[in-house]
Short mmCIF file of C-alpha atoms in Angstrom, two decimals:
data_model
loop_
_atom_site.label_atom_id
_atom_site.label_comp_id
_atom_site.label_asym_id
_atom_site.label_seq_id
_atom_site.Cartn_x
_atom_site.Cartn_y
_atom_site.Cartn_z
CA UNK A 2 -43.22 66.66 -45.91
CA UNK A 3 -44.72 65.82 -42.56
CA UNK A 4 -43.30 62.95 -40.76
CA UNK A 5 -41.84 61.64 -37.36
CA UNK A 6 -38.08 61.58 -36.94
CA UNK A 7 -36.01 59.40 -34.43
CA UNK A 8 -32.48 60.05 -33.78
CA UNK A 9 -29.93 58.61 -33.66
CA UNK A 10 -30.48 55.28 -35.57
CA UNK A 11 -27.75 53.64 -33.59
CA UNK A 12 -26.39 54.62 -30.05
CA UNK A 13 -23.91 53.02 -27.98
CA UNK A 14 -23.49 53.88 -24.16
CA UNK A 15 -21.61 52.86 -21.24
CA UNK A 16 -23.37 50.88 -18.42
CA UNK A 17 -24.66 53.04 -15.71
CA UNK A 18 -25.15 56.21 -17.89
CA UNK A 19 -28.47 57.74 -18.66
CA UNK A 20 -29.37 58.23 -22.34
CA UNK A 21 -31.80 60.19 -23.97
CA UNK A 22 -33.45 59.10 -27.31
CA UNK A 23 -35.15 61.78 -29.51
CA UNK A 24 -38.47 61.70 -31.17
CA UNK A 25 -39.94 64.53 -33.02
CA UNK A 26 -43.15 64.68 -35.21
CA UNK A 27 -44.30 67.79 -37.49
CA UNK A 28 -47.82 66.11 -37.96
CA UNK A 29 -49.92 68.03 -35.46
CA UNK A 30 -50.57 64.41 -33.77
CA UNK A 31 -51.74 64.78 -30.21
CA UNK A 32 -50.51 61.31 -29.24
CA UNK A 33 -47.00 59.96 -29.00
CA UNK A 34 -45.71 56.50 -27.85
CA UNK A 35 -42.63 54.67 -27.08
CA UNK A 36 -42.07 51.05 -27.63
CA UNK A 37 -39.34 48.57 -26.80
CA UNK A 38 -38.42 45.50 -28.90
CA UNK A 39 -36.10 42.77 -27.73
CA UNK A 40 -34.85 39.91 -30.21
CA UNK A 41 -37.63 37.57 -30.88
CA UNK A 42 -40.39 39.49 -29.28
CA UNK A 43 -43.00 41.93 -30.16
CA UNK A 44 -43.05 45.59 -29.49
CA UNK A 45 -43.93 46.44 -25.92
CA UNK A 46 -45.43 49.81 -24.68
CA UNK A 47 -43.04 52.02 -22.55
CA UNK A 48 -44.78 55.36 -22.01
CA UNK A 49 -47.43 57.27 -24.02
CA UNK A 50 -48.63 60.68 -24.23
CA UNK A 51 -52.04 62.03 -25.32
CA UNK A 52 -51.55 65.73 -24.68
CA UNK A 53 -48.71 68.08 -23.65
CA UNK A 54 -47.58 67.98 -20.19
CA UNK A 55 -49.26 64.61 -19.55
CA UNK A 56 -47.97 61.08 -20.01
CA UNK A 57 -48.86 57.59 -18.85
CA UNK A 58 -46.76 54.51 -17.85
CA UNK A 59 -47.13 51.69 -20.36
CA UNK A 60 -46.48 47.97 -19.54
CA UNK A 61 -42.74 48.25 -19.05
CA UNK A 62 -42.05 51.84 -17.78
CA UNK A 63 -39.56 50.84 -15.02
CA UNK A 64 -36.07 52.47 -15.58
CA UNK A 65 -37.36 54.90 -18.25
CA UNK A 66 -38.80 58.62 -18.06
CA UNK A 67 -40.22 60.83 -20.61
CA UNK A 68 -41.31 64.53 -20.93
CA UNK A 69 -43.86 66.13 -23.19
CA UNK A 70 -43.09 69.83 -23.00
CA UNK A 71 -44.03 70.36 -26.64
CA UNK A 72 -46.52 68.72 -28.93
CA UNK A 73 -43.96 67.89 -31.37
CA UNK A 74 -41.29 66.37 -28.97
CA UNK A 75 -41.49 63.36 -26.88
CA UNK A 76 -37.92 62.25 -25.70
CA UNK A 77 -37.47 59.09 -23.76
CA UNK A 78 -34.57 58.88 -21.09
CA UNK A 79 -33.19 55.31 -20.43
CA UNK A 80 -31.76 55.64 -17.01
CA UNK A 81 -29.22 53.64 -15.12
CA UNK A 82 -32.00 51.95 -13.23
CA UNK A 83 -33.02 50.10 -16.37
CA UNK A 84 -31.50 46.75 -15.83
CA UNK A 85 -31.36 45.68 -19.75
CA UNK A 86 -31.51 48.68 -21.75
CA UNK A 87 -29.95 47.13 -25.03
CA UNK A 88 -32.95 46.91 -27.31
CA UNK A 89 -34.57 48.41 -30.40
CA UNK A 90 -36.81 51.65 -29.42
CA UNK A 91 -39.55 52.86 -31.59
CA UNK A 92 -41.46 55.94 -31.42
CA UNK A 93 -44.89 56.45 -32.89
CA UNK A 94 -47.57 59.24 -33.22
CA UNK A 95 -51.10 59.49 -33.93
CA UNK A 96 -54.28 61.42 -33.94
CA UNK A 97 -56.29 60.77 -30.75
CA UNK A 98 -58.70 58.09 -32.45
CA UNK A 99 -55.85 56.38 -34.29
CA UNK A 100 -57.40 56.91 -37.74
CA UNK A 101 -53.74 58.12 -38.78
CA UNK A 102 -50.45 56.92 -37.25
CA UNK A 103 -46.94 57.42 -37.98
CA UNK A 104 -43.91 55.24 -37.07
CA UNK A 105 -40.35 56.47 -36.65
CA UNK A 106 -37.56 54.28 -37.98
CA UNK A 107 -36.29 53.37 -34.67
CA UNK A 108 -33.14 53.52 -32.41
CA UNK A 109 -31.08 50.66 -31.67
CA UNK A 110 -29.45 51.06 -28.23
CA UNK A 111 -26.59 49.04 -26.99
CA UNK A 112 -25.06 49.36 -23.73
CA UNK A 113 -21.71 48.18 -23.13
CA UNK B 26 -54.01 36.51 -25.00
CA UNK B 27 -52.39 38.46 -27.70
CA UNK B 28 -54.47 41.07 -29.53
CA UNK B 29 -52.65 40.55 -32.56
CA UNK B 30 -51.74 37.20 -34.00
CA UNK B 31 -49.40 36.67 -37.14
CA UNK B 32 -48.66 33.63 -39.26
CA UNK B 33 -46.38 32.17 -40.23
CA UNK B 34 -43.53 33.20 -37.84
CA UNK B 35 -40.78 32.24 -40.45
CA UNK B 36 -41.04 32.08 -43.99
CA UNK B 37 -38.45 31.18 -46.57
CA UNK B 38 -39.23 31.46 -50.34
CA UNK B 39 -37.56 31.28 -53.73
CA UNK B 40 -37.07 34.22 -55.65
CA UNK B 41 -39.98 35.04 -57.65
CA UNK B 42 -42.64 33.36 -55.46
CA UNK B 43 -45.85 34.98 -54.33
CA UNK B 44 -45.89 35.35 -50.59
CA UNK B 45 -48.82 35.84 -48.18
CA UNK B 46 -48.53 36.91 -44.59
CA UNK B 47 -51.49 36.86 -42.43
CA UNK B 48 -52.62 39.08 -39.24
CA UNK B 49 -55.65 38.41 -37.26
CA UNK B 50 -56.72 40.64 -34.45
CA UNK B 51 -59.34 40.57 -31.58
CA UNK B 52 -60.14 44.24 -31.10
CA UNK B 53 -62.36 46.49 -32.92
CA UNK B 54 -60.15 48.89 -35.05
CA UNK B 55 -60.04 52.08 -37.14
CA UNK B 56 -57.09 51.16 -39.19
CA UNK B 57 -54.51 48.69 -39.24
CA UNK B 58 -50.67 49.05 -40.25
CA UNK B 59 -48.12 46.96 -42.03
CA UNK B 60 -44.53 47.76 -41.14
CA UNK B 61 -41.23 46.25 -42.48
CA UNK B 62 -38.29 45.93 -40.45
CA UNK B 63 -34.86 45.13 -42.12
CA UNK B 64 -31.86 43.71 -40.62
CA UNK B 65 -30.28 46.52 -38.49
CA UNK B 66 -33.55 47.45 -37.28
CA UNK B 67 -34.91 50.32 -39.20
CA UNK B 68 -38.85 50.35 -39.43
CA UNK B 69 -40.57 51.31 -42.61
CA UNK B 70 -44.46 51.89 -42.76
CA UNK B 71 -45.73 49.99 -45.70
CA UNK B 72 -49.71 50.33 -45.48
CA UNK B 73 -52.36 51.96 -43.33
CA UNK B 74 -55.71 50.49 -44.33
CA UNK B 75 -59.33 50.47 -42.81
CA UNK B 76 -61.06 48.66 -45.52
CA UNK B 77 -60.66 46.92 -48.78
CA UNK B 78 -57.23 46.76 -50.49
CA UNK B 79 -54.29 48.78 -51.00
CA UNK B 80 -51.40 48.18 -53.48
CA UNK B 81 -47.93 49.60 -53.70
CA UNK B 82 -45.60 48.15 -56.40
CA UNK B 83 -45.21 44.46 -55.63
CA UNK B 84 -46.97 44.92 -52.34
CA UNK B 85 -50.66 44.43 -51.83
CA UNK B 86 -52.52 44.58 -48.47
CA UNK B 87 -56.06 43.53 -47.96
CA UNK B 88 -58.30 43.65 -44.90
CA UNK B 89 -61.73 42.17 -43.94
CA UNK B 90 -63.11 44.13 -40.87
CA UNK B 91 -65.76 41.64 -40.25
CA UNK B 92 -63.53 38.72 -40.13
CA UNK B 93 -60.89 40.92 -38.28
CA UNK B 94 -58.18 39.68 -40.72
CA UNK B 95 -55.65 41.09 -42.87
CA UNK B 96 -53.15 39.95 -45.29
CA UNK B 97 -50.01 41.34 -46.93
CA UNK B 98 -49.03 39.78 -50.23
CA UNK B 99 -45.76 40.14 -52.13
CA UNK B 100 -45.81 39.22 -55.72
CA UNK B 101 -42.56 38.18 -57.62
CA UNK B 102 -40.44 38.10 -54.29
CA UNK B 103 -37.12 39.30 -54.47
CA UNK B 104 -34.18 38.92 -51.96
CA UNK B 105 -34.27 42.47 -50.82
CA UNK B 106 -37.76 41.77 -49.58
CA UNK B 107 -36.10 39.80 -46.89
CA UNK B 108 -37.14 41.55 -43.53
CA UNK B 109 -39.62 41.08 -40.59
CA UNK B 110 -42.96 42.18 -41.54
CA UNK B 111 -45.13 43.41 -38.66
CA UNK B 112 -48.92 44.23 -38.33
CA UNK B 113 -50.04 46.82 -35.73
CA UNK B 114 -53.54 47.81 -34.55
CA UNK B 115 -54.68 50.62 -32.38
CA UNK B 116 -56.40 49.85 -28.94
CA UNK B 117 -60.08 50.87 -28.47
CA UNK B 118 -59.17 53.35 -25.97
CA UNK B 119 -56.51 54.90 -28.44
CA UNK B 120 -53.80 54.53 -25.76
CA UNK B 121 -51.55 52.27 -27.46
CA UNK B 122 -50.80 50.06 -30.50
CA UNK B 123 -50.77 46.32 -30.25
CA UNK B 124 -48.12 44.83 -32.61
CA UNK B 125 -47.85 41.20 -33.94
CA UNK B 126 -44.58 39.38 -33.28
CA UNK B 127 -43.76 39.54 -36.78
CA UNK B 128 -43.14 37.23 -39.79
CA UNK B 129 -39.50 36.78 -40.62
CA UNK B 130 -39.39 36.39 -44.41
CA UNK B 131 -36.14 35.20 -46.23
CA UNK B 132 -36.17 35.27 -50.03
CA UNK B 133 -33.43 33.03 -51.62
CA UNK B 134 -32.05 33.85 -54.97
#
């Protein structure tokens, strides 16, 4: 079955360490997205990519990096420059015109 | 200005009640998504709809494109329905989705 997979579901890291969140899709979707959710707030766009080897910053890209070397994969690295990394992270993918979109189950990152 | 507005923000219901959650949006869209987020954070996609109505079990989603409004209904609500329900719409340029802030539903036995 086609779908989008985020891993892991829960992740713990020590302050100052970089951490990479995985997002894989086998839907042949062109576009992929990363969002962040803080308690009591809506989801905010971190990065998006519409084609391989190209990506664009969203509203809150500072402290994050991404790569899109393959169509299927869009990993997000939370760097030590991100001041408040503890949050829920959601990956999504869609066809270019957003007629079809799928959402991952999310990764809850806790930095201690 | 928020592109997507949800109401109510919080909702408490007795088991068995009929529940309605509303979503209004300001952008032109090709499809609207309803998502469910359980305590602990995992997201589940419930519906994607571009017109009319869809039904899955006790859940029903409707959309009125002209009025830019969608509703999610839960019939015969159950405590396991307790979750945050989020609606999402794509931007006109296709470079992101806009999300509502969510409706936190608690169903009491």
